[in-house]
């Protein structure tokens, strides 16, 4: 029987180590029964020990990739990851301004888990001014949210008011990810859509390699949106999927990685 997969798009950087970036996004898209298309913004030389080099793709070639994909495929939903420079962000923003029917999830990637900077300083203003207002959802972790708000978030009882404050600032639904809270026993995220707050919580899994979790989470939300789920439903399903990828981790040489094709639980 022929299958009809909705089309998803990732606009992000490459991870030569395979654990994050476009590589993680494509694995997630495939696992969740969508057909993934890609626009590369940067090439990185990296492995689980860190990023040793970044090569930026020209904005003109980013634009050419966007036109090639959109000129052939009917993209249902898209996500952005590492955008790196103001010029690339402006190119991407122009595309979504001209294609508002595509549901956009923005993962505001700024710093890698290893500490490597993945967004130039002058690009933050362009991100907030040009791209965030076009999103259906923004998915900052605590560090990214602190940068976007200009104030530190380090306590559980800050999650809901800070998610609301981010919405007020950008007028876009916010998924504030609380997995990096110190001494947390639950990985709790807050979705605020301008009217209601939704809490998504799973037991915190200690000792796991979390490289690529942000990319995977946003790609999963993008996939479920492409399948027609509402925003709260898409986030809830993506949270379940992400937890499974961590629980069912796979050994890759000396370390373990997320398993983007986890065994289903009964």
PDB file of C-alpha atoms in Angstrom:
ATOM      1  CA  UNK A   1       0.000   0.000   0.000  1.00  0.00           C
ATOM      2  CA  UNK A   2       1.320   3.413  -0.937  1.00  0.00           C
ATOM      3  CA  UNK A   3       1.998   5.737   1.985  1.00  0.00           C
ATOM      4  CA  UNK A   4       1.460   9.496   1.972  1.00  0.00           C
ATOM      5  CA  UNK A   5       4.079  11.126   4.218  1.00  0.00           C
ATOM      6  CA  UNK A   6       3.712  14.835   5.040  1.00  0.00           C
ATOM      7  CA  UNK A   7       6.727  16.947   4.123  1.00  0.00           C
ATOM      8  CA  UNK A   8       8.885  18.447   6.864  1.00  0.00           C
ATOM      9  CA  UNK A   9      11.861  20.778   6.539  1.00  0.00           C
ATOM     10  CA  UNK A  10      14.884  21.407   8.731  1.00  0.00           C
ATOM     11  CA  UNK A  11      16.972  24.560   8.301  1.00  0.00           C
ATOM     12  CA  UNK A  12      20.048  24.001  10.421  1.00  0.00           C
ATOM     13  CA  UNK A  13      23.707  23.119  10.637  1.00  0.00           C
ATOM     14  CA  UNK A  14      25.352  19.788   9.996  1.00  0.00           C
ATOM     15  CA  UNK A  15      26.758  17.700  12.858  1.00  0.00           C
ATOM     16  CA  UNK A  16      29.523  15.493  11.502  1.00  0.00           C
ATOM     17  CA  UNK A  17      29.217  13.406  14.678  1.00  0.00           C
ATOM     18  CA  UNK A  18      25.647  12.526  13.726  1.00  0.00           C
ATOM     19  CA  UNK A  19      24.064  13.280  17.093  1.00  0.00           C
ATOM     20  CA  UNK A  20      22.524  16.711  16.576  1.00  0.00           C
ATOM     21  CA  UNK A  21      21.723  19.247  13.864  1.00  0.00           C
ATOM     22  CA  UNK A  22      20.347  18.202  10.495  1.00  0.00           C
ATOM     23  CA  UNK A  23      21.380  14.595  11.085  1.00  0.00           C
ATOM     24  CA  UNK A  24      19.284  14.311  14.261  1.00  0.00           C
ATOM     25  CA  UNK A  25      16.391  16.119  12.593  1.00  0.00           C
ATOM     26  CA  UNK A  26      16.293  13.735   9.632  1.00  0.00           C
ATOM     27  CA  UNK A  27      16.375  10.688  11.900  1.00  0.00           C
ATOM     28  CA  UNK A  28      13.500  12.130  13.903  1.00  0.00           C
ATOM     29  CA  UNK A  29      11.473  12.998  10.795  1.00  0.00           C
ATOM     30  CA  UNK A  30      11.915   9.467   9.448  1.00  0.00           C
ATOM     31  CA  UNK A  31      11.113   7.826  12.769  1.00  0.00           C
ATOM     32  CA  UNK A  32       7.866   9.794  13.017  1.00  0.00           C
ATOM     33  CA  UNK A  33       6.711   9.057   9.463  1.00  0.00           C
ATOM     34  CA  UNK A  34       7.360  12.351   7.724  1.00  0.00           C
ATOM     35  CA  UNK A  35       9.506  12.991   4.659  1.00  0.00           C
ATOM     36  CA  UNK A  36      12.364  15.250   5.707  1.00  0.00           C
ATOM     37  CA  UNK A  37      13.859  17.900   3.453  1.00  0.00           C
ATOM     38  CA  UNK A  38      16.886  20.026   4.324  1.00  0.00           C
ATOM     39  CA  UNK A  39      18.484  23.432   4.042  1.00  0.00           C
ATOM     40  CA  UNK A  40      22.036  23.571   5.380  1.00  0.00           C
ATOM     41  CA  UNK A  41      23.193  26.799   7.023  1.00  0.00           C
ATOM     42  CA  UNK A  42      26.618  25.669   8.261  1.00  0.00           C
ATOM     43  CA  UNK A  43      28.939  22.728   8.179  1.00  0.00           C
ATOM     44  CA  UNK A  44      30.563  21.835  11.479  1.00  0.00           C
ATOM     45  CA  UNK A  45      33.543  19.681  12.295  1.00  0.00           C
ATOM     46  CA  UNK A  46      32.511  18.061  15.552  1.00  0.00           C
ATOM     47  CA  UNK A  47      32.211  14.909  17.585  1.00  0.00           C
ATOM     48  CA  UNK A  48      30.918  14.289  21.118  1.00  0.00           C
ATOM     49  CA  UNK A  49      34.010  15.978  22.556  1.00  0.00           C
ATOM     50  CA  UNK A  50      33.160  19.353  20.966  1.00  0.00           C
ATOM     51  CA  UNK A  51      33.095  21.570  17.888  1.00  0.00           C
ATOM     52  CA  UNK A  52      36.481  22.124  16.227  1.00  0.00           C
ATOM     53  CA  UNK A  53      35.348  24.115  13.191  1.00  0.00           C
ATOM     54  CA  UNK A  54      32.397  25.915  11.596  1.00  0.00           C
ATOM     55  CA  UNK A  55      32.030  26.773   7.910  1.00  0.00           C
ATOM     56  CA  UNK A  56      29.137  29.106   7.081  1.00  0.00           C
ATOM     57  CA  UNK A  57      27.024  28.549   3.964  1.00  0.00           C
ATOM     58  CA  UNK A  58      26.492  31.734   1.959  1.00  0.00           C
ATOM     59  CA  UNK A  59      23.042  33.352   2.346  1.00  0.00           C
ATOM     60  CA  UNK A  60      22.581  33.144  -1.438  1.00  0.00           C
ATOM     61  CA  UNK A  61      23.030  29.378  -1.336  1.00  0.00           C
ATOM     62  CA  UNK A  62      20.733  29.093   1.694  1.00  0.00           C
ATOM     63  CA  UNK A  63      18.136  30.948  -0.382  1.00  0.00           C
ATOM     64  CA  UNK A  64      18.753  28.644  -3.361  1.00  0.00           C
ATOM     65  CA  UNK A  65      18.132  25.584  -1.167  1.00  0.00           C
ATOM     66  CA  UNK A  66      14.919  27.083   0.223  1.00  0.00           C
ATOM     67  CA  UNK A  67      13.626  27.842  -3.285  1.00  0.00           C
ATOM     68  CA  UNK A  68      14.537  24.359  -4.534  1.00  0.00           C
ATOM     69  CA  UNK A  69      12.629  22.664  -1.722  1.00  0.00           C
ATOM     70  CA  UNK A  70       9.588  24.955  -1.732  1.00  0.00           C
ATOM     71  CA  UNK A  71       9.435  24.963  -5.524  1.00  0.00           C
ATOM     72  CA  UNK A  72       8.789  21.218  -5.591  1.00  0.00           C
ATOM     73  CA  UNK A  73       7.430  20.068  -2.221  1.00  0.00           C
ATOM     74  CA  UNK A  74       4.360  21.162  -0.282  1.00  0.00           C
ATOM     75  CA  UNK A  75       6.044  21.629   3.083  1.00  0.00           C
ATOM     76  CA  UNK A  76       3.627  21.243   5.997  1.00  0.00           C
ATOM     77  CA  UNK A  77       5.934  22.314   8.802  1.00  0.00           C
ATOM     78  CA  UNK A  78       9.522  23.380   9.319  1.00  0.00           C
ATOM     79  CA  UNK A  79      12.042  23.955  12.073  1.00  0.00           C
ATOM     80  CA  UNK A  80      15.141  26.040  12.387  1.00  0.00           C
ATOM     81  CA  UNK A  81      18.197  25.127  14.391  1.00  0.00           C
ATOM     82  CA  UNK A  82      21.670  26.601  14.055  1.00  0.00           C
ATOM     83  CA  UNK A  83      21.357  29.712  11.848  1.00  0.00           C
ATOM     84  CA  UNK A  84      24.677  31.268  12.880  1.00  0.00           C
ATOM     85  CA  UNK A  85      24.634  34.719  11.246  1.00  0.00           C
ATOM     86  CA  UNK A  86      22.354  37.733  10.824  1.00  0.00           C
ATOM     87  CA  UNK A  87      22.463  37.425   7.022  1.00  0.00           C
ATOM     88  CA  UNK A  88      21.299  33.804   7.121  1.00  0.00           C
ATOM     89  CA  UNK A  89      18.545  34.648   9.607  1.00  0.00           C
ATOM     90  CA  UNK A  90      17.281  37.464   7.388  1.00  0.00           C
ATOM     91  CA  UNK A  91      17.273  35.135   4.381  1.00  0.00           C
ATOM     92  CA  UNK A  92      15.290  32.509   6.277  1.00  0.00           C
ATOM     93  CA  UNK A  93      12.895  35.101   7.718  1.00  0.00           C
ATOM     94  CA  UNK A  94      12.166  36.463   4.232  1.00  0.00           C
ATOM     95  CA  UNK A  95      11.272  32.944   3.084  1.00  0.00           C
ATOM     96  CA  UNK A  96       8.775  32.382   5.907  1.00  0.00           C
ATOM     97  CA  UNK A  97       7.326  35.856   5.495  1.00  0.00           C
ATOM     98  CA  UNK A  98       6.541  34.861   1.902  1.00  0.00           C
ATOM     99  CA  UNK A  99       5.306  31.363   2.923  1.00  0.00           C
ATOM    100  CA  UNK A 100       3.161  31.906   6.025  1.00  0.00           C
ATOM    101  CA  UNK A 101       1.226  28.661   5.476  1.00  0.00           C
ATOM    102  CA  UNK A 102       4.258  26.639   6.646  1.00  0.00           C
ATOM    103  CA  UNK A 103       4.118  26.017  10.400  1.00  0.00           C
ATOM    104  CA  UNK A 104       7.466  27.164  11.803  1.00  0.00           C
ATOM    105  CA  UNK A 105       9.147  25.904  14.969  1.00  0.00           C
ATOM    106  CA  UNK A 106      12.169  27.981  15.993  1.00  0.00           C
ATOM    107  CA  UNK A 107      14.754  26.315  18.202  1.00  0.00           C
ATOM    108  CA  UNK A 108      16.874  29.383  19.106  1.00  0.00           C
ATOM    109  CA  UNK A 109      20.218  27.584  19.057  1.00  0.00           C
ATOM    110  CA  UNK A 110      22.890  29.833  20.551  1.00  0.00           C
ATOM    111  CA  UNK A 111      25.437  27.703  22.420  1.00  0.00           C
ATOM    112  CA  UNK A 112      26.288  23.998  22.133  1.00  0.00           C
ATOM    113  CA  UNK A 113      26.257  21.734  25.179  1.00  0.00           C
ATOM    114  CA  UNK A 114      30.061  21.695  24.913  1.00  0.00           C
ATOM    115  CA  UNK A 115      30.119  25.504  25.252  1.00  0.00           C
ATOM    116  CA  UNK A 116      30.879  26.310  21.596  1.00  0.00           C
ATOM    117  CA  UNK A 117      29.090  29.441  20.311  1.00  0.00           C
ATOM    118  CA  UNK A 118      26.658  28.579  17.516  1.00  0.00           C
ATOM    119  CA  UNK A 119      25.241  32.071  16.942  1.00  0.00           C
ATOM    120  CA  UNK A 120      27.251  35.202  16.234  1.00  0.00           C
ATOM    121  CA  UNK A 121      26.725  38.102  18.645  1.00  0.00           C
ATOM    122  CA  UNK A 122      25.271  40.392  15.982  1.00  0.00           C
ATOM    123  CA  UNK A 123      22.767  37.713  14.962  1.00  0.00           C
ATOM    124  CA  UNK A 124      20.742  37.743  18.186  1.00  0.00           C
ATOM    125  CA  UNK A 125      19.044  41.024  17.302  1.00  0.00           C
ATOM    126  CA  UNK A 126      18.095  39.702  13.859  1.00  0.00           C
ATOM    127  CA  UNK A 127      16.780  36.478  15.391  1.00  0.00           C
ATOM    128  CA  UNK A 128      14.489  38.338  17.782  1.00  0.00           C
ATOM    129  CA  UNK A 129      13.394  41.040  15.347  1.00  0.00           C
ATOM    130  CA  UNK A 130      13.118  39.206  12.026  1.00  0.00           C
ATOM    131  CA  UNK A 131      12.448  35.510  12.685  1.00  0.00           C
ATOM    132  CA  UNK A 132      10.801  34.927  16.070  1.00  0.00           C
ATOM    133  CA  UNK A 133       7.640  36.897  15.199  1.00  0.00           C
ATOM    134  CA  UNK A 134       7.012  34.501  12.277  1.00  0.00           C
ATOM    135  CA  UNK A 135       7.096  31.332  14.383  1.00  0.00           C
ATOM    136  CA  UNK A 136       4.253  29.107  15.499  1.00  0.00           C
ATOM    137  CA  UNK A 137       6.411  28.040  18.450  1.00  0.00           C
ATOM    138  CA  UNK A 138       9.750  28.982  20.035  1.00  0.00           C
ATOM    139  CA  UNK A 139      11.547  26.270  22.065  1.00  0.00           C
ATOM    140  CA  UNK A 140      14.269  27.851  24.249  1.00  0.00           C
ATOM    141  CA  UNK A 141      16.112  25.995  26.980  1.00  0.00           C
ATOM    142  CA  UNK A 142      16.843  27.845  30.207  1.00  0.00           C
ATOM    143  CA  UNK A 143      20.109  29.391  28.992  1.00  0.00           C
ATOM    144  CA  UNK A 144      18.547  30.570  25.738  1.00  0.00           C
ATOM    145  CA  UNK A 145      15.489  31.933  27.539  1.00  0.00           C
ATOM    146  CA  UNK A 146      17.744  33.807  29.947  1.00  0.00           C
ATOM    147  CA  UNK A 147      19.539  35.401  26.991  1.00  0.00           C
ATOM    148  CA  UNK A 148      16.259  36.307  25.287  1.00  0.00           C
ATOM    149  CA  UNK A 149      14.826  37.822  28.474  1.00  0.00           C
ATOM    150  CA  UNK A 150      17.994  39.295  29.949  1.00  0.00           C
ATOM    151  CA  UNK A 151      17.431  37.633  33.311  1.00  0.00           C
ATOM    152  CA  UNK A 152      18.488  34.337  34.869  1.00  0.00           C
ATOM    153  CA  UNK A 153      16.079  31.412  35.203  1.00  0.00           C
ATOM    154  CA  UNK A 154      17.183  28.772  37.692  1.00  0.00           C
ATOM    155  CA  UNK A 155      14.149  27.816  39.794  1.00  0.00           C
ATOM    156  CA  UNK A 156      11.111  25.668  39.078  1.00  0.00           C
ATOM    157  CA  UNK A 157       8.618  28.309  40.197  1.00  0.00           C
ATOM    158  CA  UNK A 158      10.015  30.704  37.563  1.00  0.00           C
ATOM    159  CA  UNK A 159       9.010  28.508  34.612  1.00  0.00           C
ATOM    160  CA  UNK A 160       5.383  29.579  34.156  1.00  0.00           C
ATOM    161  CA  UNK A 161       5.901  33.336  34.741  1.00  0.00           C
ATOM    162  CA  UNK A 162       8.989  33.375  32.514  1.00  0.00           C
ATOM    163  CA  UNK A 163       7.173  31.527  29.725  1.00  0.00           C
ATOM    164  CA  UNK A 164       4.404  34.119  29.989  1.00  0.00           C
ATOM    165  CA  UNK A 165       6.960  36.923  29.953  1.00  0.00           C
ATOM    166  CA  UNK A 166       8.587  35.517  26.815  1.00  0.00           C
ATOM    167  CA  UNK A 167       5.182  35.366  25.130  1.00  0.00           C
ATOM    168  CA  UNK A 168       4.501  38.967  26.068  1.00  0.00           C
ATOM    169  CA  UNK A 169       7.864  39.985  24.593  1.00  0.00           C
ATOM    170  CA  UNK A 170       7.569  38.121  21.282  1.00  0.00           C
ATOM    171  CA  UNK A 171       3.812  37.428  20.971  1.00  0.00           C
ATOM    172  CA  UNK A 172       4.519  33.827  19.937  1.00  0.00           C
ATOM    173  CA  UNK A 173       3.740  30.589  21.827  1.00  0.00           C
ATOM    174  CA  UNK A 174       6.667  29.518  23.998  1.00  0.00           C
ATOM    175  CA  UNK A 175       7.856  26.080  25.058  1.00  0.00           C
ATOM    176  CA  UNK A 176      10.235  26.781  27.939  1.00  0.00           C
ATOM    177  CA  UNK A 177      12.334  23.666  28.534  1.00  0.00           C
ATOM    178  CA  UNK A 178      13.246  23.125  32.177  1.00  0.00           C
ATOM    179  CA  UNK A 179      15.425  20.043  31.855  1.00  0.00           C
ATOM    180  CA  UNK A 180      18.549  21.914  32.996  1.00  0.00           C
ATOM    181  CA  UNK A 181      17.112  22.990  36.357  1.00  0.00           C
ATOM    182  CA  UNK A 182      19.591  22.115  39.123  1.00  0.00           C
ATOM    183  CA  UNK A 183      18.733  19.060  41.242  1.00  0.00           C
ATOM    184  CA  UNK A 184      15.585  18.367  39.239  1.00  0.00           C
ATOM    185  CA  UNK A 185      13.902  14.969  39.661  1.00  0.00           C
ATOM    186  CA  UNK A 186      11.473  15.744  36.829  1.00  0.00           C
ATOM    187  CA  UNK A 187      12.249  17.164  33.380  1.00  0.00           C
ATOM    188  CA  UNK A 188       9.450  19.725  33.196  1.00  0.00           C
ATOM    189  CA  UNK A 189       8.588  21.959  30.255  1.00  0.00           C
ATOM    190  CA  UNK A 190       5.986  24.722  30.086  1.00  0.00           C
ATOM    191  CA  UNK A 191       3.998  25.591  26.976  1.00  0.00           C
ATOM    192  CA  UNK A 192       2.273  28.979  27.057  1.00  0.00           C
ATOM    193  CA  UNK A 193       0.177  29.822  24.002  1.00  0.00           C
ATOM    194  CA  UNK A 194      -1.055  33.244  25.081  1.00  0.00           C
ATOM    195  CA  UNK A 195      -4.149  31.906  26.841  1.00  0.00           C
ATOM    196  CA  UNK A 196      -3.257  28.743  28.701  1.00  0.00           C
ATOM    197  CA  UNK A 197      -0.239  27.081  30.294  1.00  0.00           C
ATOM    198  CA  UNK A 198       0.424  23.387  29.715  1.00  0.00           C
ATOM    199  CA  UNK A 199       2.848  21.344  31.830  1.00  0.00           C
ATOM    200  CA  UNK A 200       4.769  18.436  30.304  1.00  0.00           C
ATOM    201  CA  UNK A 201       6.833  16.395  32.729  1.00  0.00           C
ATOM    202  CA  UNK A 202       8.779  13.136  32.633  1.00  0.00           C
ATOM    203  CA  UNK A 203      11.141  11.599  35.209  1.00  0.00           C
ATOM    204  CA  UNK A 204      14.643  13.044  34.919  1.00  0.00           C
ATOM    205  CA  UNK A 205      16.970  10.364  33.523  1.00  0.00           C
ATOM    206  CA  UNK A 206      20.374  10.696  35.171  1.00  0.00           C
ATOM    207  CA  UNK A 207      23.653   9.910  33.461  1.00  0.00           C
ATOM    208  CA  UNK A 208      22.326  10.213  29.922  1.00  0.00           C
ATOM    209  CA  UNK A 209      24.125  11.821  26.990  1.00  0.00           C
ATOM    210  CA  UNK A 210      21.798  14.710  26.107  1.00  0.00           C
ATOM    211  CA  UNK A 211      23.635  15.828  22.964  1.00  0.00           C
ATOM    212  CA  UNK A 212      20.996  16.463  20.304  1.00  0.00           C
ATOM    213  CA  UNK A 213      17.970  16.472  22.614  1.00  0.00           C
ATOM    214  CA  UNK A 214      16.980  20.035  21.711  1.00  0.00           C
ATOM    215  CA  UNK A 215      17.185  19.335  17.984  1.00  0.00           C
ATOM    216  CA  UNK A 216      15.295  16.071  18.376  1.00  0.00           C
ATOM    217  CA  UNK A 217      12.542  17.634  20.504  1.00  0.00           C
ATOM    218  CA  UNK A 218      11.865  20.480  18.062  1.00  0.00           C
ATOM    219  CA  UNK A 219      12.025  18.113  15.080  1.00  0.00           C
ATOM    220  CA  UNK A 220       9.506  15.817  16.762  1.00  0.00           C
ATOM    221  CA  UNK A 221       7.133  18.745  17.396  1.00  0.00           C
ATOM    222  CA  UNK A 222       7.531  19.706  13.730  1.00  0.00           C
ATOM    223  CA  UNK A 223       6.679  16.157  12.686  1.00  0.00           C
ATOM    224  CA  UNK A 224       3.534  15.947  14.810  1.00  0.00           C
ATOM    225  CA  UNK A 225       2.378  19.349  13.551  1.00  0.00           C
ATOM    226  CA  UNK A 226       2.799  18.036  10.007  1.00  0.00           C
ATOM    227  CA  UNK A 227       0.505  15.135  10.931  1.00  0.00           C
ATOM    228  CA  UNK A 228      -2.189  17.630  11.917  1.00  0.00           C
ATOM    229  CA  UNK A 229      -1.916  17.629  15.696  1.00  0.00           C
ATOM    230  CA  UNK A 230      -2.675  20.768  17.671  1.00  0.00           C
ATOM    231  CA  UNK A 231       0.230  22.571  19.300  1.00  0.00           C
ATOM    232  CA  UNK A 232      -0.350  21.100  22.809  1.00  0.00           C
ATOM    233  CA  UNK A 233      -0.854  17.631  21.321  1.00  0.00           C
ATOM    234  CA  UNK A 234       2.299  17.936  19.215  1.00  0.00           C
ATOM    235  CA  UNK A 235       4.394  19.024  22.201  1.00  0.00           C
ATOM    236  CA  UNK A 236       2.994  16.248  24.399  1.00  0.00           C
ATOM    237  CA  UNK A 237       3.677  13.567  21.798  1.00  0.00           C
ATOM    238  CA  UNK A 238       7.169  14.964  21.154  1.00  0.00           C
ATOM    239  CA  UNK A 239       7.937  14.923  24.884  1.00  0.00           C
ATOM    240  CA  UNK A 240       6.979  11.232  25.029  1.00  0.00           C
ATOM    241  CA  UNK A 241       9.117  10.477  21.984  1.00  0.00           C
ATOM    242  CA  UNK A 242      12.139  12.325  23.375  1.00  0.00           C
ATOM    243  CA  UNK A 243      11.888  10.416  26.657  1.00  0.00           C
ATOM    244  CA  UNK A 244      11.883   7.138  24.723  1.00  0.00           C
ATOM    245  CA  UNK A 245      14.982   8.126  22.726  1.00  0.00           C
ATOM    246  CA  UNK A 246      16.825   8.717  26.005  1.00  0.00           C
ATOM    247  CA  UNK A 247      15.520   5.581  27.726  1.00  0.00           C
ATOM    248  CA  UNK A 248      16.336   3.343  24.771  1.00  0.00           C
ATOM    249  CA  UNK A 249      19.807   4.819  24.115  1.00  0.00           C
ATOM    250  CA  UNK A 250      22.247   3.066  21.796  1.00  0.00           C
ATOM    251  CA  UNK A 251      25.985   2.487  22.181  1.00  0.00           C
ATOM    252  CA  UNK A 252      28.059   4.303  19.561  1.00  0.00           C
ATOM    253  CA  UNK A 253      31.705   3.493  20.174  1.00  0.00           C
ATOM    254  CA  UNK A 254      32.848   4.790  23.568  1.00  0.00           C
ATOM    255  CA  UNK A 255      29.572   6.519  24.485  1.00  0.00           C
ATOM    256  CA  UNK A 256      25.795   6.229  24.244  1.00  0.00           C
ATOM    257  CA  UNK A 257      23.535   8.334  22.022  1.00  0.00           C
ATOM    258  CA  UNK A 258      19.831   8.993  21.675  1.00  0.00           C
ATOM    259  CA  UNK A 259      18.047   6.217  19.825  1.00  0.00           C
ATOM    260  CA  UNK A 260      15.907   7.991  17.247  1.00  0.00           C
ATOM    261  CA  UNK A 261      14.180   4.703  16.408  1.00  0.00           C
ATOM    262  CA  UNK A 262      13.258   3.497  19.916  1.00  0.00           C
ATOM    263  CA  UNK A 263      11.425   0.268  20.619  1.00  0.00           C
ATOM    264  CA  UNK A 264       7.752   1.001  21.299  1.00  0.00           C
ATOM    265  CA  UNK A 265       6.622   0.471  24.878  1.00  0.00           C
ATOM    266  CA  UNK A 266       3.588  -1.631  25.752  1.00  0.00           C
TER     267      UNK A 266
END
